[in-house]
CSV table of C-alpha atoms in Angstrom, one decimal:
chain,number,residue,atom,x,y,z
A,1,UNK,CA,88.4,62.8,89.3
A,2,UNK,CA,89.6,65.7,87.2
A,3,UNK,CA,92.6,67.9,88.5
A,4,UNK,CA,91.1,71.3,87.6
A,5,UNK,CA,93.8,72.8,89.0
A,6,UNK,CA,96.7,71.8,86.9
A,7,UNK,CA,94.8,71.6,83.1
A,8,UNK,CA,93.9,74.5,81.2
A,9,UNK,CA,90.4,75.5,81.9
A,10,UNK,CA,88.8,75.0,78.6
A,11,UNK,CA,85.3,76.0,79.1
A,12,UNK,CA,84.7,79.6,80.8
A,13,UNK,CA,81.5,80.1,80.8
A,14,UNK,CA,81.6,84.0,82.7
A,15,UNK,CA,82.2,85.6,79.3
A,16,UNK,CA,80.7,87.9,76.5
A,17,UNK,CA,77.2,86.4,75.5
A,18,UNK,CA,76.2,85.7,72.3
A,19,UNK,CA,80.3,85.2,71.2
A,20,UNK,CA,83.1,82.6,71.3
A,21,UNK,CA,86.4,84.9,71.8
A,22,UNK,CA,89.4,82.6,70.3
A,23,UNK,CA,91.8,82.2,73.5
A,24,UNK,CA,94.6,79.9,71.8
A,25,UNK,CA,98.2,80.0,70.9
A,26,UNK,CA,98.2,80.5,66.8
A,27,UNK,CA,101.7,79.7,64.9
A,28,UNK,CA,101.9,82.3,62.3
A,29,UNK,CA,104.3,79.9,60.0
A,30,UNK,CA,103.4,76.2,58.8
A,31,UNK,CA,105.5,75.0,60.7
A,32,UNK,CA,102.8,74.6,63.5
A,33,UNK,CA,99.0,75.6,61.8
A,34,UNK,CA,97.0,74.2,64.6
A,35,UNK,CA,93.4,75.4,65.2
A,36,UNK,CA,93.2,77.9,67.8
A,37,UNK,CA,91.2,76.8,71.3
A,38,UNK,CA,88.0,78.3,71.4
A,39,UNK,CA,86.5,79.4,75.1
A,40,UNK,CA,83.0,80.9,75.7
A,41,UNK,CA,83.9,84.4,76.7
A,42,UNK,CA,83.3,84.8,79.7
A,43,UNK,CA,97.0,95.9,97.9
A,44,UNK,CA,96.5,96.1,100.8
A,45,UNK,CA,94.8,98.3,98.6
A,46,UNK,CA,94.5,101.6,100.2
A,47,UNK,CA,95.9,103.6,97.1
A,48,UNK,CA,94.3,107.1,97.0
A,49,UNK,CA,95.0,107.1,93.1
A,50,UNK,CA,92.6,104.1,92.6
A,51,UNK,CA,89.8,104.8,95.1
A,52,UNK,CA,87.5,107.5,95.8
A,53,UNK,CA,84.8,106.4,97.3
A,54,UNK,CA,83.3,103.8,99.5
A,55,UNK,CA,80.4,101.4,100.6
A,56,UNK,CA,81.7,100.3,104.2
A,57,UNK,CA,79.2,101.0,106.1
A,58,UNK,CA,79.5,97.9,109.2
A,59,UNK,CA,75.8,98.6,110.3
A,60,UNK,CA,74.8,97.9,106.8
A,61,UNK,CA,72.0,95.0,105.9
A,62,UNK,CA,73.0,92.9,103.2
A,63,UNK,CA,70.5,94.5,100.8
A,64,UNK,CA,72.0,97.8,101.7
A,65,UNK,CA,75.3,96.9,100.6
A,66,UNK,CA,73.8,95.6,97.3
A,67,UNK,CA,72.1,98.3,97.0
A,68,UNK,CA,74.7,100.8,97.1
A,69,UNK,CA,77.4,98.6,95.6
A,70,UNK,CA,75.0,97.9,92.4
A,71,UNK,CA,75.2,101.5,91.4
A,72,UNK,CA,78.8,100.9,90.4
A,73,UNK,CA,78.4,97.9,88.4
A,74,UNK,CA,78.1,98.5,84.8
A,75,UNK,CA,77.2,96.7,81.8
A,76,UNK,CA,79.7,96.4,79.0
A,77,UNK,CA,78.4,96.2,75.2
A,78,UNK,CA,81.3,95.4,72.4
A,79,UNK,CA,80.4,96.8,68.6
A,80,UNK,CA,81.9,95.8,65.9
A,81,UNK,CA,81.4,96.7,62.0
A,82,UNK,CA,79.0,94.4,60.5
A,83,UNK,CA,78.9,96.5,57.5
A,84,UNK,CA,80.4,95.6,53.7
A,85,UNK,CA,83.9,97.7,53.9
A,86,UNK,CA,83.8,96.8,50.0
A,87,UNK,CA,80.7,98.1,49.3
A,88,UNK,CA,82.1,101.5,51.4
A,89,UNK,CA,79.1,101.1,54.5
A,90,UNK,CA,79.1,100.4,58.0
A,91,UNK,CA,77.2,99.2,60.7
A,92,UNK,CA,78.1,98.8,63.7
A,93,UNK,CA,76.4,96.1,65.9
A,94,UNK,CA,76.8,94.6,69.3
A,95,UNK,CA,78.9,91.3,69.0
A,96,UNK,CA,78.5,90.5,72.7
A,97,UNK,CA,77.8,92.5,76.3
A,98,UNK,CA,79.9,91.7,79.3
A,99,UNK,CA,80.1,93.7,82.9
A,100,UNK,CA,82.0,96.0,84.5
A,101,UNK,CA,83.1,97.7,87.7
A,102,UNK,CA,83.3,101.8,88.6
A,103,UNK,CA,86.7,101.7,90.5
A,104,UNK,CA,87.6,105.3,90.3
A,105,UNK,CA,86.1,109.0,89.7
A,106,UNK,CA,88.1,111.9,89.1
A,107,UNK,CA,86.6,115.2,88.1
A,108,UNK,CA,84.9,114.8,84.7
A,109,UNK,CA,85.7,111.1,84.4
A,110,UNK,CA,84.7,107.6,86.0
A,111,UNK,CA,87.1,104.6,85.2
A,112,UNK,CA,85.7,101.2,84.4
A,113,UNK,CA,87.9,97.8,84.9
A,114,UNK,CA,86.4,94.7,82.9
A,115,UNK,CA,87.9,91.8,81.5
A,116,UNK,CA,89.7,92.0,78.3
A,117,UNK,CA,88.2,89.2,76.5
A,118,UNK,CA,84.8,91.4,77.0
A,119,UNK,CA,85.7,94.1,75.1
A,120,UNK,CA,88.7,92.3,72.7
A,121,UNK,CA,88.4,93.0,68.9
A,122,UNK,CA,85.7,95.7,70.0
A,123,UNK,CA,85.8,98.8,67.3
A,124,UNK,CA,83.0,100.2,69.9
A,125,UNK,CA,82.4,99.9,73.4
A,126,UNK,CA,79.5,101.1,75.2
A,127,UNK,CA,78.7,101.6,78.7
A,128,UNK,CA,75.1,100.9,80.6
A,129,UNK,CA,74.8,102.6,83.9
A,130,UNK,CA,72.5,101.3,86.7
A,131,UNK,CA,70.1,103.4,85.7
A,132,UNK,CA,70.1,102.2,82.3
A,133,UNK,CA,71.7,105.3,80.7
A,134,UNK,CA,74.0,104.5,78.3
A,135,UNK,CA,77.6,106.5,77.4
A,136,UNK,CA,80.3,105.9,74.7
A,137,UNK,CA,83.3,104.6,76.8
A,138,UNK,CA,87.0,104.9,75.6
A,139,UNK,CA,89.6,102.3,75.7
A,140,UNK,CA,92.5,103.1,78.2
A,141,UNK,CA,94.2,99.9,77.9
A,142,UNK,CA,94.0,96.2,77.9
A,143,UNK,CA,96.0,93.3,79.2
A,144,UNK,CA,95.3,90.0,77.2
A,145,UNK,CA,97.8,88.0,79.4
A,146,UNK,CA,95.9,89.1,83.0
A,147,UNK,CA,92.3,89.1,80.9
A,148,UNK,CA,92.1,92.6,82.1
A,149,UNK,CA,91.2,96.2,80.7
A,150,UNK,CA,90.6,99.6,81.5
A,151,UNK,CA,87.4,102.2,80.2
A,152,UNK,CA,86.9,105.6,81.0
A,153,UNK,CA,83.6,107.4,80.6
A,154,UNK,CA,82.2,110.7,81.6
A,155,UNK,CA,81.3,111.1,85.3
A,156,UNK,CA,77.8,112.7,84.3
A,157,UNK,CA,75.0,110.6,86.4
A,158,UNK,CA,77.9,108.8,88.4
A,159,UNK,CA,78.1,108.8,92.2
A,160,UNK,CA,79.4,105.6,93.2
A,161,UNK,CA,82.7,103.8,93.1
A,162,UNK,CA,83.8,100.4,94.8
A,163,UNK,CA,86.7,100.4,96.9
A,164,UNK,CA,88.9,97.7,96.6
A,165,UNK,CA,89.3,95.4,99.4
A,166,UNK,CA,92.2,93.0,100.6
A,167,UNK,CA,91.6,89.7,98.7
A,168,UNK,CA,94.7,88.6,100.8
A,169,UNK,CA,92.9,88.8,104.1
A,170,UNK,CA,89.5,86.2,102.3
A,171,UNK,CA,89.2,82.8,103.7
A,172,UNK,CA,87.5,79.8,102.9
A,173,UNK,CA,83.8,80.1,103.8
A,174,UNK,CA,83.8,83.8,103.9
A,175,UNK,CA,80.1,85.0,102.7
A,176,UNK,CA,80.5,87.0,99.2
A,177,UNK,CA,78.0,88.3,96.5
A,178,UNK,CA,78.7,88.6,92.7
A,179,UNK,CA,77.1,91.6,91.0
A,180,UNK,CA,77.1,91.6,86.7
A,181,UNK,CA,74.8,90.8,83.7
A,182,UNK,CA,74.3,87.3,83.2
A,183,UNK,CA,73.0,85.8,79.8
A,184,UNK,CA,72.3,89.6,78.8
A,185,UNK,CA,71.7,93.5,79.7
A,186,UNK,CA,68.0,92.3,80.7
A,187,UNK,CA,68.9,90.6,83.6
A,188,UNK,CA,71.6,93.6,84.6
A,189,UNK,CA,72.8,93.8,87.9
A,190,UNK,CA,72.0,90.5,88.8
A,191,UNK,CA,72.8,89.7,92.3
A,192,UNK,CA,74.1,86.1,93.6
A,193,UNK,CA,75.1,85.2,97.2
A,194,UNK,CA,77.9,82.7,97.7
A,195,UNK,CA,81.1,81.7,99.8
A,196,UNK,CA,84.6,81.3,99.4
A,197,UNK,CA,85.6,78.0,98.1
A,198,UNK,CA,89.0,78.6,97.9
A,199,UNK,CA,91.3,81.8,98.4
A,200,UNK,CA,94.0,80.8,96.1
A,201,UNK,CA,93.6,78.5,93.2
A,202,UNK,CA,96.3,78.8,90.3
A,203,UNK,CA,94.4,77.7,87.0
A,204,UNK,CA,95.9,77.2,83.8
A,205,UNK,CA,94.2,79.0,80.6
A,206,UNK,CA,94.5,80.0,77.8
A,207,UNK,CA,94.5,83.9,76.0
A,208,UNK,CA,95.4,85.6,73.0
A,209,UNK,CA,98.7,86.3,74.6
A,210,UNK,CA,99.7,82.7,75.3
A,211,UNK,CA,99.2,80.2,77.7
A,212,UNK,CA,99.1,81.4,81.4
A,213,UNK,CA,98.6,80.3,85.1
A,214,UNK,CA,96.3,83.0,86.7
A,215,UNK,CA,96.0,83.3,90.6
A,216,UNK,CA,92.2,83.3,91.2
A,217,UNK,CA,89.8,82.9,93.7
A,218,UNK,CA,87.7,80.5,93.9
A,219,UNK,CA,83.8,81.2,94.7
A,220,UNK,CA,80.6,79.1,94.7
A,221,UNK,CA,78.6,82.2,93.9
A,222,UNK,CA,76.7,81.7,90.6
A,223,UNK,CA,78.7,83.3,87.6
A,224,UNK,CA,77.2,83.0,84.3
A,225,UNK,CA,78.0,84.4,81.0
A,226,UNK,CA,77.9,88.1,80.9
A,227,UNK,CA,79.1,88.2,84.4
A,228,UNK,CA,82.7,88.8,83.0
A,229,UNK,CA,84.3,91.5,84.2
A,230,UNK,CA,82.0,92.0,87.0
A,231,UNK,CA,82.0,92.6,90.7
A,232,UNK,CA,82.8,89.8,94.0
A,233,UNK,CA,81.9,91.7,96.6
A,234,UNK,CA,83.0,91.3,100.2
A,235,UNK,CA,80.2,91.2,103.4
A,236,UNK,CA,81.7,95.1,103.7
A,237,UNK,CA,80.8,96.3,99.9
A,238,UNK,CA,84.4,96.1,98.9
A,239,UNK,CA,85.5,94.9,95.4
A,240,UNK,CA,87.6,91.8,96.4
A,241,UNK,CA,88.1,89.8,92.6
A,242,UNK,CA,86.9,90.5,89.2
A,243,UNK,CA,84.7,87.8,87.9
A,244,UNK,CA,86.2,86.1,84.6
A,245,UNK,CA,86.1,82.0,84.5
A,246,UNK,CA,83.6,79.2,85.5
A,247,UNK,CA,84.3,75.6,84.7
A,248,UNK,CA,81.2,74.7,82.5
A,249,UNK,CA,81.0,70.7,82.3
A,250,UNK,CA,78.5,68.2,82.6
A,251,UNK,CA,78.5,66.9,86.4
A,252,UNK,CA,80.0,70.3,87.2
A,253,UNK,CA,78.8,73.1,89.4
A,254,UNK,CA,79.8,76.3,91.5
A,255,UNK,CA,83.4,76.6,90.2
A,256,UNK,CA,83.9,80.4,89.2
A,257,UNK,CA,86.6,82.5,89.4
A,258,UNK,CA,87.7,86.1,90.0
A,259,UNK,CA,91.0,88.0,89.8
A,260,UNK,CA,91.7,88.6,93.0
A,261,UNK,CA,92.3,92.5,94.1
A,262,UNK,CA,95.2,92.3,95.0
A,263,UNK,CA,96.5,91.3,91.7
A,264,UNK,CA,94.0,93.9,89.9
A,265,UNK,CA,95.0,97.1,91.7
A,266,UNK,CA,98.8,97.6,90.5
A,267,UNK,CA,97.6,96.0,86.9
A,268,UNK,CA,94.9,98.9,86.5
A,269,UNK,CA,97.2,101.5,87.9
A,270,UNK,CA,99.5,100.5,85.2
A,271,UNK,CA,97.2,100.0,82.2
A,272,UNK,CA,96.1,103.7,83.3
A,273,UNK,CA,99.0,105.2,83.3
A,274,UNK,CA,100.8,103.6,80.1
A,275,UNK,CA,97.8,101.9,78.6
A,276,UNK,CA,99.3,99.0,78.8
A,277,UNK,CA,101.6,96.6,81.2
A,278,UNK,CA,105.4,96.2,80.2
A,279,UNK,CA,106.9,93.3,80.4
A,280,UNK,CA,110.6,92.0,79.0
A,281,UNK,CA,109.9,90.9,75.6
A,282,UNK,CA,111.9,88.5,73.2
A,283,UNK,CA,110.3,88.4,70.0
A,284,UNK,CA,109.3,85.1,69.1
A,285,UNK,CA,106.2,83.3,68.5
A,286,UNK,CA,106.1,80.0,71.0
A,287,UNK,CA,104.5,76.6,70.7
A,288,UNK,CA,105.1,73.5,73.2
A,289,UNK,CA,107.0,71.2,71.8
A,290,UNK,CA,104.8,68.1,72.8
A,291,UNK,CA,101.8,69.8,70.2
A,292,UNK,CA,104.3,69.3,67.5
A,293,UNK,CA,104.4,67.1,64.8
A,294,UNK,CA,107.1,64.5,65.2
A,295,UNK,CA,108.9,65.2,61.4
A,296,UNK,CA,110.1,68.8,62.8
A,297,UNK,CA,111.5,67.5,66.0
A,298,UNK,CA,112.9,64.5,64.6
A,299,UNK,CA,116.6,65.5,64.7
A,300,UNK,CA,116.7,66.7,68.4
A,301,UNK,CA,118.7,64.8,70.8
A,302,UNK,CA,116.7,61.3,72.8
A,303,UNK,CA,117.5,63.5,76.2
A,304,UNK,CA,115.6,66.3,75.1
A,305,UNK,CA,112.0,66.1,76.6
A,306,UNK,CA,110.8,69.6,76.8
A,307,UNK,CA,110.8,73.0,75.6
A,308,UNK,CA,109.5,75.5,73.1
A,309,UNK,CA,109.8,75.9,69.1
A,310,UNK,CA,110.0,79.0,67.8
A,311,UNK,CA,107.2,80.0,65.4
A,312,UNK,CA,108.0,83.2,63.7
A,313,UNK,CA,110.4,86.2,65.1
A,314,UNK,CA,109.7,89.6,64.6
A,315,UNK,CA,112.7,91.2,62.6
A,316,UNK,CA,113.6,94.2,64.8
A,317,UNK,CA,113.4,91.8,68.1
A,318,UNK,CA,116.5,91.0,70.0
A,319,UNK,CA,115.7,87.7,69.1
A,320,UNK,CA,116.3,88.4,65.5
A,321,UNK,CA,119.7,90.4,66.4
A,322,UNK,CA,120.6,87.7,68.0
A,323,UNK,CA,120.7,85.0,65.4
A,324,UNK,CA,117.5,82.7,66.6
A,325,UNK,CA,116.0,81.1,63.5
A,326,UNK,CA,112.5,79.4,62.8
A,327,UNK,CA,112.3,76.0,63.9
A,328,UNK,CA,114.9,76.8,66.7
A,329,UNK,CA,114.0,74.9,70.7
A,330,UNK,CA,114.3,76.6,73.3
A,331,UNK,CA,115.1,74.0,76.3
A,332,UNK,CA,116.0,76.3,79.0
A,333,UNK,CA,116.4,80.3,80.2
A,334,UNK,CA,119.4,81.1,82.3
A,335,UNK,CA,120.3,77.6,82.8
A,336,UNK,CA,116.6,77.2,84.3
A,337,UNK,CA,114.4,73.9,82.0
A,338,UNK,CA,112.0,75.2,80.0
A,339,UNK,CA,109.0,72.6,79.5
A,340,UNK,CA,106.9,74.5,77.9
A,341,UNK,CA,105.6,78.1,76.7
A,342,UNK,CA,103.9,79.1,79.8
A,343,UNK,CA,107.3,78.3,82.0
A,344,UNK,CA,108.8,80.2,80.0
A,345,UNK,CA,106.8,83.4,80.4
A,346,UNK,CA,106.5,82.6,84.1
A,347,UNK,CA,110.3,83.0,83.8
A,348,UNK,CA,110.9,86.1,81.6
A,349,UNK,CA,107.9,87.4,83.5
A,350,UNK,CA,108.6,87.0,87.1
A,351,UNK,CA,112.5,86.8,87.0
A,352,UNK,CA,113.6,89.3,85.0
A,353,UNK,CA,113.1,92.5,83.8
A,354,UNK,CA,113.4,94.5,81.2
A,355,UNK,CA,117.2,95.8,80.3
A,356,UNK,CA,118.4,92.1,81.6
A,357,UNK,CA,120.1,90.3,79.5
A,358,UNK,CA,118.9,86.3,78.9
A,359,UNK,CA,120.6,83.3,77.8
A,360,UNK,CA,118.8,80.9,76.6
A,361,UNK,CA,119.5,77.1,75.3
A,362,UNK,CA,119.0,76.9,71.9
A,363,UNK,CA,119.1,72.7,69.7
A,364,UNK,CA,118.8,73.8,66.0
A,365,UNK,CA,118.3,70.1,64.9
A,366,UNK,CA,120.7,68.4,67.1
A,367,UNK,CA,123.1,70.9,67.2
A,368,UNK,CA,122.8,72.9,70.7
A,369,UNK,CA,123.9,76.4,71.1
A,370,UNK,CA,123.6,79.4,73.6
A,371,UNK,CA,122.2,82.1,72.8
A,372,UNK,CA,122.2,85.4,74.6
A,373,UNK,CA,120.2,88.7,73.7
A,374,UNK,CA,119.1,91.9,76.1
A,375,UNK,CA,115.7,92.0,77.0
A,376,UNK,CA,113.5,95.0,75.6
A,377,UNK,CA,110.5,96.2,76.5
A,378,UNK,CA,107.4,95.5,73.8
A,379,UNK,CA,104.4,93.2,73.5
A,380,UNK,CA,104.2,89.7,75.3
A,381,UNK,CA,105.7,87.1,74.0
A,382,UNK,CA,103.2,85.4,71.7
């Protein structure tokens, strides 16, 4: 039987209907052209700064809750041109629609999180209310890494907001509903009744930032295309995970996935306040060693079994200062192995910071070398 929990999840089937968002690792020299994965798109949290208002209400039926909470859940439409730039027109038109959750209002604005593969490549993004009034939504931020983003929209016609709950406190069995579009904005606010099939899960996947392991929960609630981005909602109305992944396979059923609260909260606070999250940055282009062809590995010592080859280096990057060259491994980070691209942004993510400095084991062909460079702060590494 499959372990879902240690491959990357290569069919997510909670994401932007009618589009394929590329979610792969791209080498931007020839020394690794390999075609890009393709993926259907799909604390405790008491911050005053995130919440305003509520739908805790104990006495509450379950319709009531879904009720209320439904007035917060929004659907998310991504534009882009489809006009001829050459012939000097444009058009825009909707490349895919997506949901979304009101987590915040503040005087004239209402703030929207999604998922970032929802509204990625977007030149437009437009917001459908409950009520099926529509607004222009502006951009705050995005995280590809986390598959998270940020809208903001006028408050006009906008009363309710989700508080966020404590995904830490969910347990297996736990009743939840899922709130979102499925297949499209005319099923919107579709409502699905589930249970928690797992509190933690760490799946492997795959973005435009690299390859990551994301801390989700795990649900049995039915999560469909056009969910992404969308609400799983706690028997109390609270916002407990952000819909993103389902495992789509033959023989398979009832795997979806949210981004847990708890991880969302600090991420959104962040994305709102610097429009996007920093993190120590390198400035290399990654791929795993195992996915490359033998002839450019050929020279590296028998005992080397893992690591990373670097791609491309951006020229102002600390890697560049400090002397890495194309075609360079990487084996290990502060004397820590290095396997592959994810460990290594697990590393630079979790255990260090920016300012620190890094030292990192370098083979150019069979000659091995330490390299050590001070992290800055930029872009992920890719």
């Amino acid at each position: 039987m499959a372990n879902f929990t240690t491959r990357f999840i290569s069919t997510v089937g909670a994401g932007v209907l009618g589009s394929a968002f590329t979610l792969g690792v791209v080498a931007n020299t020839d020394i690794l052209q390999t075609k890009p994965a393709t993926e259907e798109a799909v604390a405790s949290v008491t911050s005053p700064n995130v919440v305003q208002t509520a739908a805790t209400h104990s006495k509450e039926s379950l319709s009531d809750m879904v009720e209320h909470a439904s007035k917060a859940i929004v659907g998310v439409s991504n534009f882009k041109d489809a006009g001829n730039r050459f012939a000097g027109n444009s058009s825009m038109k909707e490349y895919g629609t997506g949901s979304g959750v009101i987590y915040k209002m503040d005087g004239e604005h209402a703030y929207i999180v999604t998922n970032n593969h929802v509204i990625e490549g977007s030149q437009k993004v437009e917001v459908t209310l409950h009520d099926g009034e529509k607004a222009d939504a502006e951009l705050i931020g995005t995280d590809a890494l986390t598959d998270l983003a940020v809208l903001k929209v006028s408050s006009k016609g906008i009363d309710t907001a989700l508080e966020f709950g404590d995904s830490d406190k969910v347990r297996a069995g736990d009743s939840v509903v899922a709130i979102g579009n499925p297949l499209s904005l005319e099923f919107s606010g579709t409502v699905t009744q589930g249970i928690i099939s797992a509190p933690a899960r760490s799946i492997d996947v795959k973005t435009t930032a690299g390859n990551w392991q994301m801390n989700v929960i795990q649900t049995d609630a039915a999560i469909n295309p056009g969910n992404s981005g969308g609400a799983l909602i706690n028997t109390a109305g609270e916002l407990i995970g952000i819909n993103s992944l389902k495992i789509a396979e033959n023989g398979v059923e009832g795997i979806g996935f949210a981004i847990p609260s708890n991880d969302v909260v600090p991420l959104v606070e962040e994305i709102t306040k610097s429009g996007k999250i920093e993190r120590p940055y390198i400035g290399i282009g990654l791929a795993d060693l195992a996915d490359v062809p033998y002839m450019y590995v050929q020279h590296l010592p028998q005992e080397v079994k893992g690591g990373v080859i670097v791609t491309n280096i951006d020229p102002l990057s600390a890697a560049s200062k400090a002397g890495l060259k194309e075609q360079d491994v990487i084996t290990a980070i502060n004397d820590t192995d290095i396997n592959n691209s994810m460990e290594l942004r697990q590393f630079l993510y979790a255990k260090l910071k920016i300012g620190d400095k890094a030292k990192l084991t370098v083979y150019t062909g069979s000659e091995k070398r330490t390299v050590e460079l001070t992290l800055t702060s930029n872009t992920p590494v890719q």
